[in-house]
mmCIF file of C-alpha atoms in Angstrom:
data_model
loop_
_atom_site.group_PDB
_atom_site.id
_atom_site.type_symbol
_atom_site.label_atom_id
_atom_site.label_comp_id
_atom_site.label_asym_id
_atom_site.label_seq_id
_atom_site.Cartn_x
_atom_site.Cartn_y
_atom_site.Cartn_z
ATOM 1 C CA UNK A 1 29.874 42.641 -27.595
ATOM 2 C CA UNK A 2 31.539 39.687 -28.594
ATOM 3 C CA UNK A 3 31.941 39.498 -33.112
ATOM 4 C CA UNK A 4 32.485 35.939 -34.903
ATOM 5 C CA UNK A 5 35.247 36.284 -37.755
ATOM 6 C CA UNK A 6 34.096 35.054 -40.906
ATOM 7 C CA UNK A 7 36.791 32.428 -40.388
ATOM 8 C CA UNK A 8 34.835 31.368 -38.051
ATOM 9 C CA UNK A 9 31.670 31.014 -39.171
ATOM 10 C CA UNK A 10 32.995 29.091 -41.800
ATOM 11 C CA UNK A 11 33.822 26.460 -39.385
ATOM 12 C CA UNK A 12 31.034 26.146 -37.483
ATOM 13 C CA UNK A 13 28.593 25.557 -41.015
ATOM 14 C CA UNK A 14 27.537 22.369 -41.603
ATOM 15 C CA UNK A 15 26.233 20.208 -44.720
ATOM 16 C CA UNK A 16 22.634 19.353 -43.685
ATOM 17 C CA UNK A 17 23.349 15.727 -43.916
ATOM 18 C CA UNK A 18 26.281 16.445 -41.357
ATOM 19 C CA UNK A 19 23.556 17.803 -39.024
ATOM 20 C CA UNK A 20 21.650 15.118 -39.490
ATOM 21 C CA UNK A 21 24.123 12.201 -38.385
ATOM 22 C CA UNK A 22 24.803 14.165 -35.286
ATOM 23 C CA UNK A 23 21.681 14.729 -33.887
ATOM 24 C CA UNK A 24 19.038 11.593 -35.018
ATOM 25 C CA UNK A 25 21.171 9.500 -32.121
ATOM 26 C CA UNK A 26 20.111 12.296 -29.918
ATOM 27 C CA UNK A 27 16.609 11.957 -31.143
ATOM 28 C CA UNK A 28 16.624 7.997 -30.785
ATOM 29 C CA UNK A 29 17.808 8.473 -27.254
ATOM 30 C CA UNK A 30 15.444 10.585 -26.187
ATOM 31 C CA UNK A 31 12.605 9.179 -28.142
ATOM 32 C CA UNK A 32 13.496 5.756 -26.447
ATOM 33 C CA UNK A 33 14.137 7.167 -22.869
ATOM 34 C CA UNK A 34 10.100 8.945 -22.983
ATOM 35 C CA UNK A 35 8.996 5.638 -24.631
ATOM 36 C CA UNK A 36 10.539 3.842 -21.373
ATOM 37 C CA UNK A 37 8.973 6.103 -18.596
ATOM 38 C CA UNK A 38 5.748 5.614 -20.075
ATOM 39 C CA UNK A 39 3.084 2.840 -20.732
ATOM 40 C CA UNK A 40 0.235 3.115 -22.858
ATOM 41 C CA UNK A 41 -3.263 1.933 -20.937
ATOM 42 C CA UNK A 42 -6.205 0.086 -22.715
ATOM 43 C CA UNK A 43 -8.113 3.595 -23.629
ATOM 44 C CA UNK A 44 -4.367 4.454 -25.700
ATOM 45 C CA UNK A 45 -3.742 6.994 -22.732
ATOM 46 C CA UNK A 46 -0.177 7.327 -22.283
ATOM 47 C CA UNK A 47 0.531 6.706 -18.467
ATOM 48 C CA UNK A 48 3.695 7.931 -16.584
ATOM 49 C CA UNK A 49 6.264 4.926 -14.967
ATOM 50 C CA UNK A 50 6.140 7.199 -11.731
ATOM 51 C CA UNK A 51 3.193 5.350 -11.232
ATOM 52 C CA UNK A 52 2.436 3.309 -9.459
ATOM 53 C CA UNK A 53 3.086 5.087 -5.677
ATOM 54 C CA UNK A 54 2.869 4.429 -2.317
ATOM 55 C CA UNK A 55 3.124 6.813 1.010
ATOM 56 C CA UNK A 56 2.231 6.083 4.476
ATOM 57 C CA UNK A 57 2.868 7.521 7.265
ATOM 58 C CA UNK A 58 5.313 6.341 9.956
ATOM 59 C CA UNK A 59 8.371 3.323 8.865
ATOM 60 C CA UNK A 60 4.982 0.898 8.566
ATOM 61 C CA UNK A 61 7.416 -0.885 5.875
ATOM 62 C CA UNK A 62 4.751 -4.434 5.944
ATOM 63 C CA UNK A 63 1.937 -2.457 5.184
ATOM 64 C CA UNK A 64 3.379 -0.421 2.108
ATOM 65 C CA UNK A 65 5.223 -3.299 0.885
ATOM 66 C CA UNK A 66 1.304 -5.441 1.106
ATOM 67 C CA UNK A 67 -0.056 -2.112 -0.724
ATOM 68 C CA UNK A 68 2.497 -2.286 -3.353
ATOM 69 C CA UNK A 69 2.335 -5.926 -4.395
ATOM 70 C CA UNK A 70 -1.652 -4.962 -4.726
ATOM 71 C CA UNK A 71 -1.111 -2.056 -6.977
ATOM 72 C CA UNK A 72 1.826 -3.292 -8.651
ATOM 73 C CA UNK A 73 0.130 -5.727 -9.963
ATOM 74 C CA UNK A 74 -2.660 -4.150 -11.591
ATOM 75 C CA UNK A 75 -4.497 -3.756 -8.517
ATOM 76 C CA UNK A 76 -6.982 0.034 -8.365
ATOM 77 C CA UNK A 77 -5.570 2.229 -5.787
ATOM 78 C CA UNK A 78 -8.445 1.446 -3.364
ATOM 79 C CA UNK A 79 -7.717 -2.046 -3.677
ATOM 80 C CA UNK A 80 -3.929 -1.628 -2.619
ATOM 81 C CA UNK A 81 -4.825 0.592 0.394
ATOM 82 C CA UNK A 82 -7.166 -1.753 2.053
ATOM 83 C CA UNK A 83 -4.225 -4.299 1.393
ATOM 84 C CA UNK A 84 -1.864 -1.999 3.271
ATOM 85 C CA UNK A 85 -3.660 -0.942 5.785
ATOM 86 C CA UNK A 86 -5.589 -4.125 6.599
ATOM 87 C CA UNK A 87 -1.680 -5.593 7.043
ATOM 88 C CA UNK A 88 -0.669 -2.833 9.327
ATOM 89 C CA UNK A 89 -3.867 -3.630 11.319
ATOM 90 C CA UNK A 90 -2.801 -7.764 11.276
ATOM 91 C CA UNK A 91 0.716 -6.788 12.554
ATOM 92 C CA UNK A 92 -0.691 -4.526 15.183
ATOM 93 C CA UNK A 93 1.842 -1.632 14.161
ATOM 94 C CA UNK A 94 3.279 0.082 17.298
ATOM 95 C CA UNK A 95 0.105 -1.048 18.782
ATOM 96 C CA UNK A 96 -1.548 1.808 17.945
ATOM 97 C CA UNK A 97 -3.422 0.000 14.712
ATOM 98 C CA UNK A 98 -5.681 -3.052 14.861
ATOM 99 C CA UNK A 99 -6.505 -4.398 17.793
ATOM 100 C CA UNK A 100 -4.924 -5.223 20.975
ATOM 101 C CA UNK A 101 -3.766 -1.770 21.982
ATOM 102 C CA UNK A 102 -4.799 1.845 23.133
ATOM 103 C CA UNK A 103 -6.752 1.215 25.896
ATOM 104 C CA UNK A 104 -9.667 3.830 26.440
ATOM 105 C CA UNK A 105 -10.394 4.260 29.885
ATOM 106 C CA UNK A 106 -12.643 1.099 30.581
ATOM 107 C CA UNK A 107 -10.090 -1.059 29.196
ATOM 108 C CA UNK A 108 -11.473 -1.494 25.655
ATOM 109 C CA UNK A 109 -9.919 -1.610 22.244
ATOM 110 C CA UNK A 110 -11.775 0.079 19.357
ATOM 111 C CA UNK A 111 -11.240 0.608 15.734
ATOM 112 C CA UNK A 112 -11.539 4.162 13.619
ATOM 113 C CA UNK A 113 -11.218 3.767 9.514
ATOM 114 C CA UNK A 114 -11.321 5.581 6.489
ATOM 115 C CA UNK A 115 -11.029 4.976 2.876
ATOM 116 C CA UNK A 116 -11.631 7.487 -0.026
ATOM 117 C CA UNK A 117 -11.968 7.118 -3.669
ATOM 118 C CA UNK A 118 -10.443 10.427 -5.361
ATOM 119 C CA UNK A 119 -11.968 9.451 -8.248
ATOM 120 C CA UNK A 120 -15.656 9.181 -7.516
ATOM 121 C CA UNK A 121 -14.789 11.462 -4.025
ATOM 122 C CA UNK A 122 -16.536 8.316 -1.925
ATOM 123 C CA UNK A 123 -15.670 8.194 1.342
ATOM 124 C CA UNK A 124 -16.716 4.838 3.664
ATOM 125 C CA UNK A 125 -15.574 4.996 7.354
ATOM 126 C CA UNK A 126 -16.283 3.243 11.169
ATOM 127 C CA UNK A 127 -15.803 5.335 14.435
ATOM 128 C CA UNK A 128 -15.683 3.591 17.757
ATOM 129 C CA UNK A 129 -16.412 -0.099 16.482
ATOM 130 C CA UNK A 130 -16.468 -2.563 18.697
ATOM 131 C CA UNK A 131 -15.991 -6.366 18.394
ATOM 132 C CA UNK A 132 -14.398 -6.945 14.816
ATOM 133 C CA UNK A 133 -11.115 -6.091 13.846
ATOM 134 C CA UNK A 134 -10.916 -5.162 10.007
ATOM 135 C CA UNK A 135 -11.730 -1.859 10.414
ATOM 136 C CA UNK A 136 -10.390 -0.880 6.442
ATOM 137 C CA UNK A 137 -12.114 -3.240 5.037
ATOM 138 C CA UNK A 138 -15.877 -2.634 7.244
ATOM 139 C CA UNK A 139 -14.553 1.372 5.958
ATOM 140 C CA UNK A 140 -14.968 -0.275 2.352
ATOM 141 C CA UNK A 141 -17.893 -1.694 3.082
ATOM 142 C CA UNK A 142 -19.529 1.263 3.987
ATOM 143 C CA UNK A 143 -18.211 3.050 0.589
ATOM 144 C CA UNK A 144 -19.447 0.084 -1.696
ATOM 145 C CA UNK A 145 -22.888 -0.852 0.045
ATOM 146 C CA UNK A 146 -23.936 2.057 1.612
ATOM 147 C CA UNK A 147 -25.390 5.541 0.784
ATOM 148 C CA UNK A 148 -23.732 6.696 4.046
ATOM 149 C CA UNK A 149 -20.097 7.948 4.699
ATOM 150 C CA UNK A 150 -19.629 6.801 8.530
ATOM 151 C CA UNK A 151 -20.963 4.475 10.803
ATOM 152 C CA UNK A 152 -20.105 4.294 14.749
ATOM 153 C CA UNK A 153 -20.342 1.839 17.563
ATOM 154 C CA UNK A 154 -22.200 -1.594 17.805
ATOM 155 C CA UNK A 155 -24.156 -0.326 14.853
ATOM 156 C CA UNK A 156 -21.171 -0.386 12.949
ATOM 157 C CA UNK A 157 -20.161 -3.430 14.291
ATOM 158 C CA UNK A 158 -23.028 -4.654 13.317
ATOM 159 C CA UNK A 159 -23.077 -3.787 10.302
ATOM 160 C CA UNK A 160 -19.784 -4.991 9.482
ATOM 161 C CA UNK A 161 -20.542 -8.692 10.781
ATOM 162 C CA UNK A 162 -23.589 -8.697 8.490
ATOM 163 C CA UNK A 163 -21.822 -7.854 6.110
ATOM 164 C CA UNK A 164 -19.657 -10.859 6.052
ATOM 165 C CA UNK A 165 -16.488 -9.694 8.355
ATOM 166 C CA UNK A 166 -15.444 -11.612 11.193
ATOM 167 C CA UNK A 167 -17.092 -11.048 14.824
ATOM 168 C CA UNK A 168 -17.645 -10.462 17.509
ATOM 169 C CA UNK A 169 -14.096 -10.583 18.964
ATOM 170 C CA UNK A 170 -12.614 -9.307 22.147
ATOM 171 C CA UNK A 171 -10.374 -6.536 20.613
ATOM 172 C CA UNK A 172 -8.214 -6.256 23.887
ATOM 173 C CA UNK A 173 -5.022 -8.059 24.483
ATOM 174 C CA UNK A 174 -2.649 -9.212 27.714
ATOM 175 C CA UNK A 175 -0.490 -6.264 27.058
ATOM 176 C CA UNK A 176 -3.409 -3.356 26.174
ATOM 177 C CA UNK A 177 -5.176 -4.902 29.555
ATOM 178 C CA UNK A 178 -1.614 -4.582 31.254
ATOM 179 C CA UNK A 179 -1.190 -1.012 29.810
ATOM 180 C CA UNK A 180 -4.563 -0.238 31.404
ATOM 181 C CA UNK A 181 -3.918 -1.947 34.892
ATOM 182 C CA UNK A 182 -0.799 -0.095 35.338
ATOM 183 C CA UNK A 183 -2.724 3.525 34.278
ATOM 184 C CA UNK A 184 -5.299 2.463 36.819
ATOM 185 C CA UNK A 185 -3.134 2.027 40.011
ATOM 186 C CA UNK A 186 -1.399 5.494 38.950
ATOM 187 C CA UNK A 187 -4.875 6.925 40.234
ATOM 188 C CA UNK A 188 -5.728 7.363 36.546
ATOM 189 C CA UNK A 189 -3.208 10.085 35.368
ATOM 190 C CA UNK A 190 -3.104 11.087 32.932
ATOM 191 C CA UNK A 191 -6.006 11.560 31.361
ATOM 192 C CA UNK A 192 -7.899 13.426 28.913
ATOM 193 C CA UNK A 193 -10.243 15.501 31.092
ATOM 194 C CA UNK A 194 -10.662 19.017 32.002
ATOM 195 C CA UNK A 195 -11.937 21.168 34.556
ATOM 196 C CA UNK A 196 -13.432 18.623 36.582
ATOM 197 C CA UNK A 197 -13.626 16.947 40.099
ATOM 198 C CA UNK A 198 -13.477 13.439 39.996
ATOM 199 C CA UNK A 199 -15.454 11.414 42.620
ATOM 200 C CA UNK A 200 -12.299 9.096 43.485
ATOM 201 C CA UNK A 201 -9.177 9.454 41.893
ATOM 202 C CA UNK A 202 -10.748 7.434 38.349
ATOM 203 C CA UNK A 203 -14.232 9.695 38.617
ATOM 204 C CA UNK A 204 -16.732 9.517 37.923
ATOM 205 C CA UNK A 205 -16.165 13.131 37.126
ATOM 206 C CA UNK A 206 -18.605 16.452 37.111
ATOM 207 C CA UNK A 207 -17.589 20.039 36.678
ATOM 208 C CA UNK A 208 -16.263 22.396 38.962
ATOM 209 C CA UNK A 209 -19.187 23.722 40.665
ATOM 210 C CA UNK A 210 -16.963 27.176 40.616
ATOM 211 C CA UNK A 211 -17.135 27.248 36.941
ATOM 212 C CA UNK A 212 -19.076 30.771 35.305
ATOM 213 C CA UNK A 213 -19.070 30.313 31.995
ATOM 214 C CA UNK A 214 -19.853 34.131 31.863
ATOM 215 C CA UNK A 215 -16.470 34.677 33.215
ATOM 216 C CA UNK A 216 -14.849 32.652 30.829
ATOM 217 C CA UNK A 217 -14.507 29.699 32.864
ATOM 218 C CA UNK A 218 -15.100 27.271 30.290
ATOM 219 C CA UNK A 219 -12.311 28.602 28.149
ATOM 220 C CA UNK A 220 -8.477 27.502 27.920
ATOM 221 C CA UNK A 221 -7.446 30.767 25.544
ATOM 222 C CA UNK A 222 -5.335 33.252 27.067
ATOM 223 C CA UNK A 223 -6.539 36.773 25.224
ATOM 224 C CA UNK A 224 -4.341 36.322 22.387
ATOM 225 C CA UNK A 225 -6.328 34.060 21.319
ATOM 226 C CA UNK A 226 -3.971 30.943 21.772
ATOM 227 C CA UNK A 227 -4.509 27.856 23.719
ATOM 228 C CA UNK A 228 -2.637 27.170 27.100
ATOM 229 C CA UNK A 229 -0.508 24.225 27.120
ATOM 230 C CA UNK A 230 -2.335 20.888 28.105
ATOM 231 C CA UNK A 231 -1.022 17.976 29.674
ATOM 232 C CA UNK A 232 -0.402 15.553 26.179
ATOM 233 C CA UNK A 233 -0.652 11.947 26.173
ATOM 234 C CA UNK A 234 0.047 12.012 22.148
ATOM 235 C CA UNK A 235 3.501 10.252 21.046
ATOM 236 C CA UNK A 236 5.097 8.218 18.571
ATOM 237 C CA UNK A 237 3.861 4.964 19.879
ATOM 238 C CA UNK A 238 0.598 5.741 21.478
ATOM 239 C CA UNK A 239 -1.273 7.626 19.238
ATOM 240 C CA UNK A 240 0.006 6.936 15.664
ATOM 241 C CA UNK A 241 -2.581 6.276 12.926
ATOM 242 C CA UNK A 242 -1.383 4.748 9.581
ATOM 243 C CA UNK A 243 -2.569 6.720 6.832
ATOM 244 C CA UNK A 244 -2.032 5.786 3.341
ATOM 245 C CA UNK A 245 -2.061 6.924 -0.097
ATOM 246 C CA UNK A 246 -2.073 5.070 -3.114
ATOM 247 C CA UNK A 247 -1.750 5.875 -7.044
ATOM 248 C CA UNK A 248 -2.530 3.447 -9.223
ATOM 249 C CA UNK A 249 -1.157 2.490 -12.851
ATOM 250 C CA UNK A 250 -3.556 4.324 -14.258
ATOM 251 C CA UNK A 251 -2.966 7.800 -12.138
ATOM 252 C CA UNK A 252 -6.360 7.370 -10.091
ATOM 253 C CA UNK A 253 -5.572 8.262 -6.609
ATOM 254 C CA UNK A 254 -6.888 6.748 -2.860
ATOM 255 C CA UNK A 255 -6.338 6.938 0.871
ATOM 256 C CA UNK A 256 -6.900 5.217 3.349
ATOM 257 C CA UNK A 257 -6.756 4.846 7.729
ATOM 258 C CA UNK A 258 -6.821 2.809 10.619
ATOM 259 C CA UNK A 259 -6.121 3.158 14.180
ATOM 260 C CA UNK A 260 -7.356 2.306 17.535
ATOM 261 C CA UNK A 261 -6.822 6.121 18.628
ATOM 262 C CA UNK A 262 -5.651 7.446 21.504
ATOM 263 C CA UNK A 263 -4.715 5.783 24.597
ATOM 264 C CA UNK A 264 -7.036 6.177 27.781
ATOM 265 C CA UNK A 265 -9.571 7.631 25.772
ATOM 266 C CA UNK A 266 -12.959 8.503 27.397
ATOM 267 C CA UNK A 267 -15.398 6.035 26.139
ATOM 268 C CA UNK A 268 -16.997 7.001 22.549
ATOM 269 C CA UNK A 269 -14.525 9.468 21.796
ATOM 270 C CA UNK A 270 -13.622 9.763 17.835
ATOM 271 C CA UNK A 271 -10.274 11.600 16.642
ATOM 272 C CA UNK A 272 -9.675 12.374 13.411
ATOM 273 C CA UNK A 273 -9.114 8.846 11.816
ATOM 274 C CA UNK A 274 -12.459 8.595 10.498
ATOM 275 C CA UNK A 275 -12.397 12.343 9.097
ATOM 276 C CA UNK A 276 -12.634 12.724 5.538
ATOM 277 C CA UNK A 277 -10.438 16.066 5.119
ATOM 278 C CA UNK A 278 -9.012 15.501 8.567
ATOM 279 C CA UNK A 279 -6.532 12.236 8.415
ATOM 280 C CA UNK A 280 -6.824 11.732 4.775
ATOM 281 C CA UNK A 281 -7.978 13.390 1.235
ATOM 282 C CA UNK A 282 -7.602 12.440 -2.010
ATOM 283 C CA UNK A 283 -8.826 14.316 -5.150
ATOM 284 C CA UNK A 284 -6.596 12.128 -8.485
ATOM 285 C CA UNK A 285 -7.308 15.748 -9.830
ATOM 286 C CA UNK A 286 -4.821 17.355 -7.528
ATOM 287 C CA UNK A 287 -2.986 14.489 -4.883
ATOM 288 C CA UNK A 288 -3.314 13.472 -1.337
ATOM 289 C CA UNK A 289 -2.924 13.503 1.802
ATOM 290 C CA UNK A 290 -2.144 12.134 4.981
ATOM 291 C CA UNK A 291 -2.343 12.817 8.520
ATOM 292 C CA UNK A 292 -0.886 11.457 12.377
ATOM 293 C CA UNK A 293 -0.787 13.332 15.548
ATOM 294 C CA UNK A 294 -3.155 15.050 18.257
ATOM 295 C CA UNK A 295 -6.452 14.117 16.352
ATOM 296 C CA UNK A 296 -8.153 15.878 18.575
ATOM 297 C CA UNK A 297 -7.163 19.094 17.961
ATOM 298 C CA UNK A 298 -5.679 18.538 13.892
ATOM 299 C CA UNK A 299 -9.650 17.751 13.219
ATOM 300 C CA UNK A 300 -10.448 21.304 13.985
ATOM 301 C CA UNK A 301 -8.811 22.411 11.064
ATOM 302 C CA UNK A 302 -9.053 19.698 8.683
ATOM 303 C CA UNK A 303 -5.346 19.761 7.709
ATOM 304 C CA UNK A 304 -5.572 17.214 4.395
ATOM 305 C CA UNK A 305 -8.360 19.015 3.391
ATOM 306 C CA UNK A 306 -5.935 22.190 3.503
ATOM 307 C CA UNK A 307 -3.243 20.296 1.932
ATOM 308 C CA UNK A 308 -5.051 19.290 -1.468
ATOM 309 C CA UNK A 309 -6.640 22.703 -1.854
ATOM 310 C CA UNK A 310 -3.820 24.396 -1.765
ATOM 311 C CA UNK A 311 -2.268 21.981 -4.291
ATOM 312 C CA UNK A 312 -4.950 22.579 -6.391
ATOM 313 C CA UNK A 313 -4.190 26.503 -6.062
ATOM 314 C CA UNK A 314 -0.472 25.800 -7.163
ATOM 315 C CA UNK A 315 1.404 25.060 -4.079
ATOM 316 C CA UNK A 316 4.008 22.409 -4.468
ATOM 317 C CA UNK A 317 3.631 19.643 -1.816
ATOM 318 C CA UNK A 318 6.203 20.878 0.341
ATOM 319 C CA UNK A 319 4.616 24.184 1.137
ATOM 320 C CA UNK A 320 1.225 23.295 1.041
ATOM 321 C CA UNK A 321 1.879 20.817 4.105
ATOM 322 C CA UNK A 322 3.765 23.332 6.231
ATOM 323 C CA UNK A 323 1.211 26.174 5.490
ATOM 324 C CA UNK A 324 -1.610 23.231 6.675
ATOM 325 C CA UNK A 325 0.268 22.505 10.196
ATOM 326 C CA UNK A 326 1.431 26.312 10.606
ATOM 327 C CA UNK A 327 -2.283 27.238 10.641
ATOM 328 C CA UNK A 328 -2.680 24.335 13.600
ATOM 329 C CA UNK A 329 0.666 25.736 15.576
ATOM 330 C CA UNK A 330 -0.589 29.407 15.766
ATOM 331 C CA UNK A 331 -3.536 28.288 17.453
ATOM 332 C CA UNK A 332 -2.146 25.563 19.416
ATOM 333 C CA UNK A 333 1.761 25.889 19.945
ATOM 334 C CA UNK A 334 1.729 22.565 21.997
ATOM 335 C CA UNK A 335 0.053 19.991 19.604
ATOM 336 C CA UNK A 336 1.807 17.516 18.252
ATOM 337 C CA UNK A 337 0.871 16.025 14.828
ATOM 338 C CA UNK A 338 2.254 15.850 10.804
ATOM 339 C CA UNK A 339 1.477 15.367 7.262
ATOM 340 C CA UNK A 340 2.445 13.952 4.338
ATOM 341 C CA UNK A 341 1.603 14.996 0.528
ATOM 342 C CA UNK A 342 1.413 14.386 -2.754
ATOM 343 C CA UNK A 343 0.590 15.443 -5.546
ATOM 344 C CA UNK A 344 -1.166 14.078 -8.917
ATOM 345 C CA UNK A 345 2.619 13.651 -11.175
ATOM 346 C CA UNK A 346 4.100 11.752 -7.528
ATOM 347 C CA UNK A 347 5.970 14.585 -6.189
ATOM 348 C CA UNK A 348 5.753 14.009 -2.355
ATOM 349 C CA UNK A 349 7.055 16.276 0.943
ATOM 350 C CA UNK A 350 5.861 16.185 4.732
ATOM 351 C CA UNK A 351 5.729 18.525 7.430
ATOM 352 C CA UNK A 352 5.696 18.554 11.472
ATOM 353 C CA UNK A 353 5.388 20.331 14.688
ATOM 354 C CA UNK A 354 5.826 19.036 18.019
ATOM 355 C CA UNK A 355 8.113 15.333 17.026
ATOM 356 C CA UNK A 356 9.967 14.230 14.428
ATOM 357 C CA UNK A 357 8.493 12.546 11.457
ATOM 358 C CA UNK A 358 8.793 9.709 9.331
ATOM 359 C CA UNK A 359 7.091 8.495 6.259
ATOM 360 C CA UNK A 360 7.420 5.711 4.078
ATOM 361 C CA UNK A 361 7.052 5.382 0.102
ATOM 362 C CA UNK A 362 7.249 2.801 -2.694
ATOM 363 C CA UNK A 363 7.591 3.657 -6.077
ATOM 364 C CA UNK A 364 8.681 2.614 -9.754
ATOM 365 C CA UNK A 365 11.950 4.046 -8.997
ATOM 366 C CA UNK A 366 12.896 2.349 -5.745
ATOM 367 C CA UNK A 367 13.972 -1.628 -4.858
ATOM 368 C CA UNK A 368 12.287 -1.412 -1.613
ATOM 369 C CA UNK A 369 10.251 0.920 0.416
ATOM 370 C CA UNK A 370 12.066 4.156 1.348
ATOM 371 C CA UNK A 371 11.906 6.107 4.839
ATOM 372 C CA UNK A 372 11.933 9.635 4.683
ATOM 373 C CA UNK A 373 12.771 11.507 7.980
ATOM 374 C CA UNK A 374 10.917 15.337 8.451
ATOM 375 C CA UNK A 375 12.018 17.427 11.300
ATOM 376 C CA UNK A 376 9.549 19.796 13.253
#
């Protein structure tokens, strides 16, 4: 045990005024350094500086620099993601957003979109639109005018034209029409089909005729319970979907999507951009998420749904988004796909399997929009 000498006690006592001098500029320091980090709102709520944020997924710089200036400048966090995803659908980024890209198999160019309010938990979204372009903003039409949560097709398009949005439009362009000439005089391949017999070497297609679904014929599981590997046409720049989370100055939370899924697509198929729970979630209670990848088979398990729950049970970000894309690798070993998330006070972490990932983010404490590489 070590003793103090009375000697040296003596040295160590103060006068209270002594005290005093030394530690009120310790006070005044920290009292001015908490006064700096936070703002007080019109309601007298003190508000953290690490608001406002931004994260997207992939280096889609434009768009999170577009959702920024929204929400920077007093803009709600629904506001600044239609502003950053409605840029990343302008700029056509990787030409897997907007129009003019991914191809289904006809040839044609259609739009998927998402936004949700983690406030009010509204969710507006269009699947497999045709002929107009925005697809964010017809997604925020749906949320604001509507008692629905999705609309799809030419009813969606539609609806989006009445509604006061540019169209119809050819959404194709020379290169997506290019893209799509070259797939066609490769006999088609790939493709997304299985266990068929195509006609000619584009189909049409029917099913094997061999096929007993009592036998398990329909069925791609080995008896483990795991998938085979499939033939993936999913890859950093034809299958990427931004999706985007915002929190505002005043710590309200939103996300948003957009992306002209996957290339070669059969007709009418939907991935997981439109998904509430799927690509995106946002509760301002808990945080976000975002999701890119193999929405085909990331839908199944509703990985941003995953995310924010286990947020809300305590998981830091970091964990909660590898726990959400381990539960997709044990069933499917082969799929490629990531998220990003974050949580309610800003703290943000992704996770991968199958590619390495990037995200992007914006906040109070950066000059510019930072990348932020994850590896599988």
């Amino acid at each position: 045990m070590c003793k103090t000498s009375l000697t040296d006690q003596s040295r160590t006592e103060q006068s209270p005024s002594s005290m005093a001098n030394r530690i009120l500029p310790f006070i005044t320091l920290v009292f001015f350094s908490t006064l700096f980090s936070m703002v007080i709102g019109d309601d007298g709520v003190a508000i953290s500086k690490q608001y406002p944020l931004v994260v997207s997924t992939w280096p889609f710089k434009e768009a999170v620099r577009a959702a920024w200036r929204a929400v920077d400048g007093g803009h709600s966090a629904v506001d600044a993601v239609v502003e950053g995803c409605s840029a990343c659908e302008e700029l056509r980024c990787d030409g897997t957003v907007g129009p003019g890209g991914s191809p289904d198999e006809n040839g044609e160019t259609t739009i998927d979109a998402l936004i949700m309010n983690g406030v009010t938990m509204e969710v507006g979204a269009v699947a497999a639109m045709r002929f107009v372009k925005d697809g964010i903003r017809a997604a925020k039409l749906v949320m604001q005018h509507t008692k629905h949560t999705l609309l799809v097709g030419e009813k969606a398009s539609a609806f989006a034209i009445s509604m006061g949005l540019p169209g119809p439009s050819n959404l194709s362009s020379s290169d997506s029409i290019r893209k799509w000439s070259k797939w066609k005089e490769n006999n088609c391949q790939p493709n997304f089909w299985k266990d068929v017999v195509p006609l000619d070497s584009c189909g049409p297609y029917h099913a094997k005729a061999s096929m007993d679904v009592k036998d398990g014929g329909c069925s791609t599981r080995n008896l483990m319970g795991v998938a085979e590997p499939r033939s993936s046409l999913v890859g950093p720049h034809n299958h990427d979907t931004i999706s985007m989370a915002v929190i505002d100055k005043m710590g309200h939370v939103a996300v948003g999507t957009s992306t002209n899924g996957a290339t070669y697509k059969i007709p009418g198929r939907v991935g997981d951009g439109p998904i509430a729970g799927s690509s995106a979630y946002a509760d301002t209670d808990v945080g976000a998420c975002g999701a890119t990848g193999d929405g085909d088979i990331m839908m199944r398990f509703l990985p941003c749904y995953q995310v924010v729950e286990s947020m809300r049970l305590g998981m830091e970000p970091r964990l909660a988004a590898k726990d959400a894309i381990s539960r997709i690798a044990r069933k499917f070993p082969d799929f490629v796909g990531a998220v990003v998330a974050v949580n309610k006070n800003g703290v943000h972490a992704g996770a991968c399997h199958g590619w390495t990932f990037e995200y992007s983010v914006r906040s109070p404490v950066t000059v510019d929009v930072e990348v932020f590489t994850v590896l599988p």
